[in-house]
Structure formats: structure tokens, C-alpha cells
Amino acid sequence: MIDKKKILLALLTGVAFCVPARAQQNPIYSQYMFNGLVLNPAYASLDESASITAVGRNQWVGVDGAPKTATLSFYTPLNEKGTSVGFSAMKETITVQSRTDFNLLASQKVSLSETFQLAMGLQAGMSQYQERNSELTTTDPTFAANQSYWKTNVGFGFALFSENFYLGLSAPTFKSFDLGNSVNKVVTKSHYYLQAAYAYHINDDVLIKPSVLLRQVQGSGLNYDINTSVLLRDVVWLGASWRSEKTVTGLVQVRLTPVLELGYSYDTPMSSNLKGAQTVSHELMLRFRFGWSFDHEVAPKIF
């Protein structure tokens, strides 16, 4: 017997992967304003400290086979000349399909004036795509065979920033190349991001940071996020976002210790075609920032 539900989910997933003109291929995160490395390799240059960040995202809770994403990233200043290096790893599972990414990155910043600095980042890595079709309840040979294939990816990013301003332009997935002779079902499209943010101090205890993100996949329309975050006493961030896909996000981040930060976001759609399902999304982030010397002071991070 053919499990129609699983076949339908597999087909929908195939559309999401193979028709990028209508869909975002890279995962969508809600706390990218605190973890900009997932969008821009130049982001590593904004920090004077080293950082390890783990993110877990459970999307469309209640929908069988909905996306689940786990990300681990690391960066560190390399020298006093403004060079930073790092890596990132990501795994996303949708129904019986999964994608695993590994990327290395390097960024360099230069001073343009006493106020502004410019950073450029490059990243390169590999992506593995897997289809566990044997888990589908079907005798159709089209769906029965498991598949696995690899691609290489290269990307870039720029960041112009000061103490209170950030402007980033990036394409973390700019070009992709097939590896091996296996049949590839995924046609990777370039992803472009333009992000801007400004931090305004109300007083010594309150800071407001509005920001906007424009997202575009090659061949598709323009999408956007509008965000506002408030920092209280350099300890707690409270924020809200509106995504052009008609999704509202609430988030909170707490500086538990001078080096450890915990963040949580909750997404809820304003409209949904997934009737009868709880379509909210949860995202949890844990970040550890540190210095390589005992006298290094880990300052609160605004961007």
C-alpha cells in the first residue's frame, strides 16, 4: 500500500528544494540579528571576542515532516590586523530528505575613519543532500531507492559598521558546483541578503535597535523582515519581528553571565493553509563568547 500522506509530503519537499524560484532554499532563522554569521561571513569581524553559537529550530510544530534545523558556528579574531576565521555546520531535515552543510570562512576588516570600519568575508564549503526514500511506505521504484549527493558552495559578504550602525550585503550561497556523477535533483540558486540596523541609546539602561532585512533568491521575488529590539541594562534583549510571509516573531535573549547568552524566539503565522495543525515555530540559541587571554574583557554585543 502507498502511504499517500508521506508521498504528498515528499512531493512538497521536492518542490521546496527543486523550484527555488518560488521558495527559499537556505533555512530561515528568527534570531539572525544576534547570530549574523548564518547570513554573512563578514559578520565575524564585528566581534573582538571569540564565539561559539548553537541554534535549534523546530518549524511548523504539529506538521508531520516539517523542517527541523540545527546549526553550530564558531569564529575568532586571528591577529591584531583585523583578520578573523571560523566555521559553520548546519543540518536540516524535511520529511525523508536532509541537507548537511560544512563551511570555512575568513574575514578582514579595515578602518575607513575614526567611526566606521569595513569588513569583507569569504566562505567555502560542501553540502550533502540525502533522501531516505526507503522509509516511505511504497513499492513504487521511483521512491524506493535512497540517494545521496554532494555539492560545493562559495559565498561572500561585506559589512560596514560603527558602534551604533550596521549595514551588511552578502550572498552566503553564491555559486554551487556538483560533485561526482550521481543524479542531482537540487538546483542551487544564489541567495542575497541586505541587512541594516541602528542602535539608539535612550539612557544608560535602555537601548533600542530597529533593523530591516531584505532577502532574495535568484529568480524569485523580494522578501523582507522588519525588527525592533530593546536592550535593558545590558542584560536582556526583548524583540519583535514582522516577516513578509505574514509571520510575527517574538524573541528574548538573556545574558546569563558575562560570557554566556541564551535566546528564544516564537514564530506564529497570521494566516495559514495548514488547517488543523499548530503551525508555530520555536527557535533556541545558546552562545558562548570568550577571549584567549585571562585579561580579555567580553563586552556586551549590540550587533
Coordinates of C-alpha atoms in Angstrom, one line a residue:
M1 CA 0.0 0.0 0.0
I2 CA 1.2 3.5 -0.8
D3 CA 1.2 5.9 2.2
K4 CA -0.4 8.9 0.4
K5 CA 0.4 11.3 3.2
K6 CA 4.1 10.5 3.1
I7 CA 4.2 10.7 -0.7
L8 CA 2.5 14.0 -0.6
L9 CA 5.0 15.4 1.9
A10 CA 7.9 14.1 -0.2
L11 CA 6.5 15.8 -3.3
L12 CA 6.0 19.1 -1.4
T13 CA 9.6 18.8 -0.1
G14 CA 10.8 18.2 -3.6
V15 CA 9.1 21.3 -4.8
A16 CA 10.7 23.3 -2.0
F17 CA 14.1 22.0 -2.9
C18 CA 13.9 21.9 -6.7
V19 CA 11.8 25.0 -7.5
P20 CA 13.9 27.8 -5.8
A21 CA 12.2 30.4 -8.0
R22 CA 9.2 30.1 -5.6
A23 CA 10.9 29.1 -2.4
Q24 CA 13.8 29.9 -0.1
Q25 CA 16.4 27.1 -0.2
N26 CA 18.5 28.2 2.8
P27 CA 16.9 27.9 6.2
I28 CA 15.1 30.9 7.6
Y29 CA 16.2 31.9 11.1
S30 CA 14.4 34.3 13.6
Q31 CA 17.5 35.3 15.7
Y32 CA 19.9 36.1 12.9
M33 CA 20.3 39.6 14.3
F34 CA 22.2 38.0 17.2
N35 CA 23.9 35.4 15.0
G36 CA 24.7 37.1 11.8
L37 CA 27.2 34.5 10.7
V38 CA 24.4 32.4 9.2
L39 CA 23.8 35.3 6.7
N40 CA 27.1 37.0 6.3
P41 CA 30.7 35.7 6.7
A42 CA 31.9 39.2 7.2
Y43 CA 29.9 39.3 10.5
A44 CA 32.9 37.7 12.3
S45 CA 34.8 41.0 12.1
L46 CA 32.3 42.8 14.2
D47 CA 33.3 41.0 17.4
E48 CA 36.5 41.4 19.4
S49 CA 35.8 38.2 21.2
A50 CA 35.7 34.5 20.0
S51 CA 32.2 33.0 19.8
I52 CA 30.6 29.6 19.7
T53 CA 26.9 29.5 18.9
A54 CA 24.4 26.6 18.7
V55 CA 20.9 27.1 17.3
G56 CA 18.0 24.6 17.2
R57 CA 14.8 25.4 15.2
N58 CA 11.6 23.4 15.1
Q59 CA 9.4 24.8 12.4
W60 CA 5.6 24.3 12.0
V61 CA 5.1 22.3 15.1
G62 CA 2.4 19.7 14.6
V63 CA 3.0 19.2 10.9
D64 CA 4.4 15.7 10.1
G65 CA 7.8 16.0 8.4
A66 CA 8.1 19.8 9.0
P67 CA 11.6 21.3 8.9
K68 CA 14.0 20.8 11.8
T69 CA 17.3 22.7 11.7
A70 CA 20.4 22.5 13.9
T71 CA 23.3 24.9 13.4
L72 CA 26.8 25.2 15.1
S73 CA 29.1 28.2 14.3
F74 CA 32.4 29.4 15.6
Y75 CA 34.6 32.5 14.8
T76 CA 37.5 34.2 16.4
P77 CA 39.9 37.1 15.8
L78 CA 43.1 35.8 14.4
N79 CA 45.5 38.7 14.9
E80 CA 45.7 42.4 15.6
K81 CA 45.5 43.2 11.9
G82 CA 41.7 42.6 11.9
T83 CA 41.6 39.1 10.5
S84 CA 39.0 36.6 11.7
V85 CA 38.4 33.0 10.9
G86 CA 35.7 30.5 11.6
F87 CA 33.4 27.7 10.5
S88 CA 29.8 26.7 10.5
A89 CA 27.8 23.5 10.3
M90 CA 24.1 23.0 9.6
K91 CA 21.7 20.1 9.3
E92 CA 18.1 20.5 8.1
T93 CA 15.6 17.6 7.9
I94 CA 12.4 17.8 6.0
T95 CA 10.3 14.6 5.8
V96 CA 12.7 11.9 4.4
Q97 CA 15.1 14.5 2.9
S98 CA 18.1 16.1 4.7
R99 CA 20.8 18.6 3.9
T100 CA 24.1 18.9 5.8
D101 CA 26.4 21.9 5.3
F102 CA 30.1 22.5 6.3
N103 CA 31.7 25.8 5.7
L104 CA 35.0 27.5 6.4
L105 CA 35.2 31.3 6.5
A106 CA 37.7 34.2 6.8
S107 CA 37.0 37.9 7.1
Q108 CA 39.2 41.0 7.1
K109 CA 38.3 44.5 8.4
V110 CA 39.9 47.9 7.7
S111 CA 39.3 51.3 9.3
L112 CA 37.7 53.9 7.0
S113 CA 37.6 56.6 9.6
E114 CA 37.6 57.0 13.4
T115 CA 34.0 55.9 13.3
F116 CA 33.4 53.4 10.5
Q117 CA 35.0 50.1 9.6
L118 CA 34.6 47.9 6.6
A119 CA 34.8 44.1 6.6
M120 CA 34.9 41.6 3.7
G121 CA 34.3 37.9 4.3
L122 CA 34.6 34.8 2.2
Q123 CA 33.3 31.3 2.8
A124 CA 33.6 27.9 1.1
G125 CA 32.2 24.6 1.9
M126 CA 30.3 21.5 1.0
S127 CA 26.6 20.3 1.2
Q128 CA 25.4 16.8 1.3
Y129 CA 21.8 16.0 0.3
Q130 CA 20.2 12.7 1.3
E131 CA 16.9 11.1 0.5
R132 CA 15.9 8.2 2.8
N133 CA 13.2 7.0 0.3
S134 CA 13.2 3.5 1.8
E135 CA 11.3 4.9 4.8
L136 CA 8.3 5.7 2.6
T137 CA 5.6 3.0 2.6
T138 CA 5.5 2.4 -1.2
T139 CA 6.6 -0.2 -3.7
D140 CA 7.0 2.4 -6.5
P141 CA 10.7 2.2 -7.5
T142 CA 10.6 6.0 -8.1
F143 CA 10.5 6.5 -4.4
A144 CA 12.1 3.3 -3.1
A145 CA 15.8 4.0 -3.7
N146 CA 17.9 6.0 -1.2
Q147 CA 20.1 8.7 -2.7
S148 CA 23.0 10.8 -1.5
Y149 CA 24.9 13.5 -3.4
W150 CA 27.3 16.4 -2.7
K151 CA 27.8 20.0 -3.8
T152 CA 30.4 22.6 -3.1
N153 CA 29.4 26.1 -2.2
V154 CA 31.2 29.5 -2.2
G155 CA 29.9 32.8 -0.8
F156 CA 30.9 36.3 0.2
G157 CA 29.8 39.2 2.4
F158 CA 30.5 42.8 3.1
A159 CA 29.8 44.8 6.3
L160 CA 30.0 48.5 7.0
F161 CA 29.7 49.2 10.7
S162 CA 30.3 51.5 13.6
E163 CA 29.5 51.5 17.3
N164 CA 25.8 52.2 16.6
F165 CA 25.3 51.3 12.9
Y166 CA 25.4 48.1 10.8
L167 CA 25.0 47.6 7.1
G168 CA 25.6 44.2 5.5
L169 CA 25.4 42.8 2.0
S170 CA 26.0 39.1 1.4
A171 CA 25.5 36.0 -0.7
P172 CA 26.4 33.1 1.6
T173 CA 25.3 30.7 -1.2
F174 CA 26.6 32.5 -4.3
K175 CA 27.8 29.6 -6.5
S176 CA 27.4 25.9 -6.2
F177 CA 29.1 23.0 -8.1
D178 CA 28.1 19.4 -8.4
L179 CA 30.5 16.7 -7.1
G180 CA 30.6 13.2 -8.6
N181 CA 28.4 11.6 -11.3
S182 CA 25.4 10.9 -9.2
V183 CA 22.0 12.2 -10.3
N184 CA 21.4 15.6 -8.7
K185 CA 17.9 16.8 -8.1
V186 CA 18.8 20.0 -6.4
V187 CA 19.4 23.1 -8.5
T188 CA 21.0 25.6 -6.1
K189 CA 20.2 29.3 -6.6
S190 CA 22.1 32.3 -5.3
H191 CA 20.8 33.8 -2.1
Y192 CA 21.2 37.6 -1.4
Y193 CA 20.8 39.4 1.9
L194 CA 20.8 43.2 2.6
Q195 CA 20.6 44.0 6.3
A196 CA 20.7 47.4 8.1
A197 CA 20.4 48.2 11.8
Y198 CA 20.8 51.2 14.1
A199 CA 21.2 51.3 17.8
Y200 CA 19.9 54.3 19.8
H201 CA 20.6 54.8 23.5
I202 CA 17.6 56.1 25.3
N203 CA 19.6 56.3 28.5
D204 CA 22.2 54.2 30.3
D205 CA 19.8 51.4 30.9
V206 CA 17.8 51.3 27.7
L207 CA 18.9 50.8 24.1
I208 CA 16.5 50.5 21.0
K209 CA 17.7 48.8 17.9
P210 CA 15.4 48.8 14.8
S211 CA 16.6 46.7 11.8
V212 CA 15.5 45.5 8.4
L213 CA 16.5 42.5 6.3
L214 CA 15.8 42.1 2.6
R215 CA 16.0 38.5 1.2
Q216 CA 16.1 37.4 -2.4
V217 CA 16.6 34.1 -4.0
Q218 CA 17.8 34.3 -7.6
G219 CA 14.7 34.2 -9.9
S220 CA 12.2 34.9 -7.1
G221 CA 10.6 38.0 -5.6
L222 CA 11.9 40.1 -2.8
N223 CA 11.0 39.2 0.9
Y224 CA 11.7 41.2 4.0
D225 CA 11.9 41.2 7.8
I226 CA 11.2 44.3 9.9
N227 CA 12.6 44.1 13.5
T228 CA 12.8 46.1 16.7
S229 CA 14.8 45.0 19.7
V230 CA 15.2 46.7 23.1
L231 CA 18.2 46.1 25.4
L232 CA 17.6 46.5 29.1
R233 CA 20.6 47.2 31.4
D234 CA 23.0 45.3 29.0
V235 CA 21.4 42.1 30.2
V236 CA 18.0 41.3 28.5
W237 CA 17.0 41.8 24.8
L238 CA 13.3 41.9 24.0
G239 CA 12.3 42.0 20.4
A240 CA 9.5 41.6 17.8
S241 CA 9.6 41.0 14.0
W242 CA 7.3 41.1 11.1
R243 CA 8.2 38.8 8.1
S244 CA 6.7 39.5 4.7
E245 CA 5.4 35.9 4.6
K246 CA 2.9 37.2 7.1
T247 CA 4.7 35.8 10.2
V248 CA 5.1 37.6 13.6
T249 CA 8.0 36.7 15.8
G250 CA 8.6 37.5 19.5
L251 CA 12.1 36.9 20.9
V252 CA 14.0 37.2 24.1
Q253 CA 17.8 36.9 24.8
V254 CA 19.4 36.9 28.3
R255 CA 23.0 37.5 29.1
L256 CA 23.2 34.8 31.8
T257 CA 26.9 35.5 32.6
P258 CA 29.5 37.8 31.0
V259 CA 30.3 35.0 28.5
L260 CA 27.0 33.0 28.2
E261 CA 23.9 34.1 26.4
L262 CA 20.6 32.3 25.9
G263 CA 17.9 33.2 23.3
Y264 CA 14.5 32.0 22.4
S265 CA 12.1 33.0 19.6
Y266 CA 8.5 32.1 18.8
D267 CA 7.0 32.5 15.3
T268 CA 3.3 32.4 14.6
P269 CA 1.7 32.9 11.1
M270 CA -1.0 35.5 10.7
S271 CA -2.6 33.2 8.1
S272 CA -2.1 29.6 7.2
N273 CA -3.2 27.0 4.8
L274 CA -2.1 24.2 7.1
K275 CA -5.6 23.6 8.6
G276 CA -5.8 21.7 11.8
A277 CA -2.1 21.9 12.7
Q278 CA -0.2 24.0 15.2
T279 CA 1.9 26.0 12.7
V280 CA 4.0 27.9 15.2
S281 CA 7.8 27.6 15.2
H282 CA 10.3 27.6 18.1
E283 CA 14.0 28.5 17.9
L284 CA 16.5 28.2 20.8
M285 CA 20.0 29.8 20.7
L286 CA 22.9 29.3 23.1
R287 CA 26.1 31.4 22.6
F288 CA 29.4 31.3 24.5
R289 CA 31.8 34.3 23.9
F290 CA 35.3 34.3 25.3
G291 CA 38.8 35.6 24.9
W292 CA 42.0 33.6 24.6
S293 CA 43.8 35.5 27.4
F294 CA 42.8 35.8 31.1
D295 CA 42.6 39.6 30.9
H296 CA 40.3 39.7 27.9
E297 CA 37.0 41.5 28.7
V298 CA 33.9 40.2 26.9
A299 CA 31.9 43.3 26.3
P300 CA 28.1 43.2 25.7
K301 CA 27.3 42.8 22.0
I302 CA 24.9 45.1 20.2
F303 CA 25.1 43.7 16.7

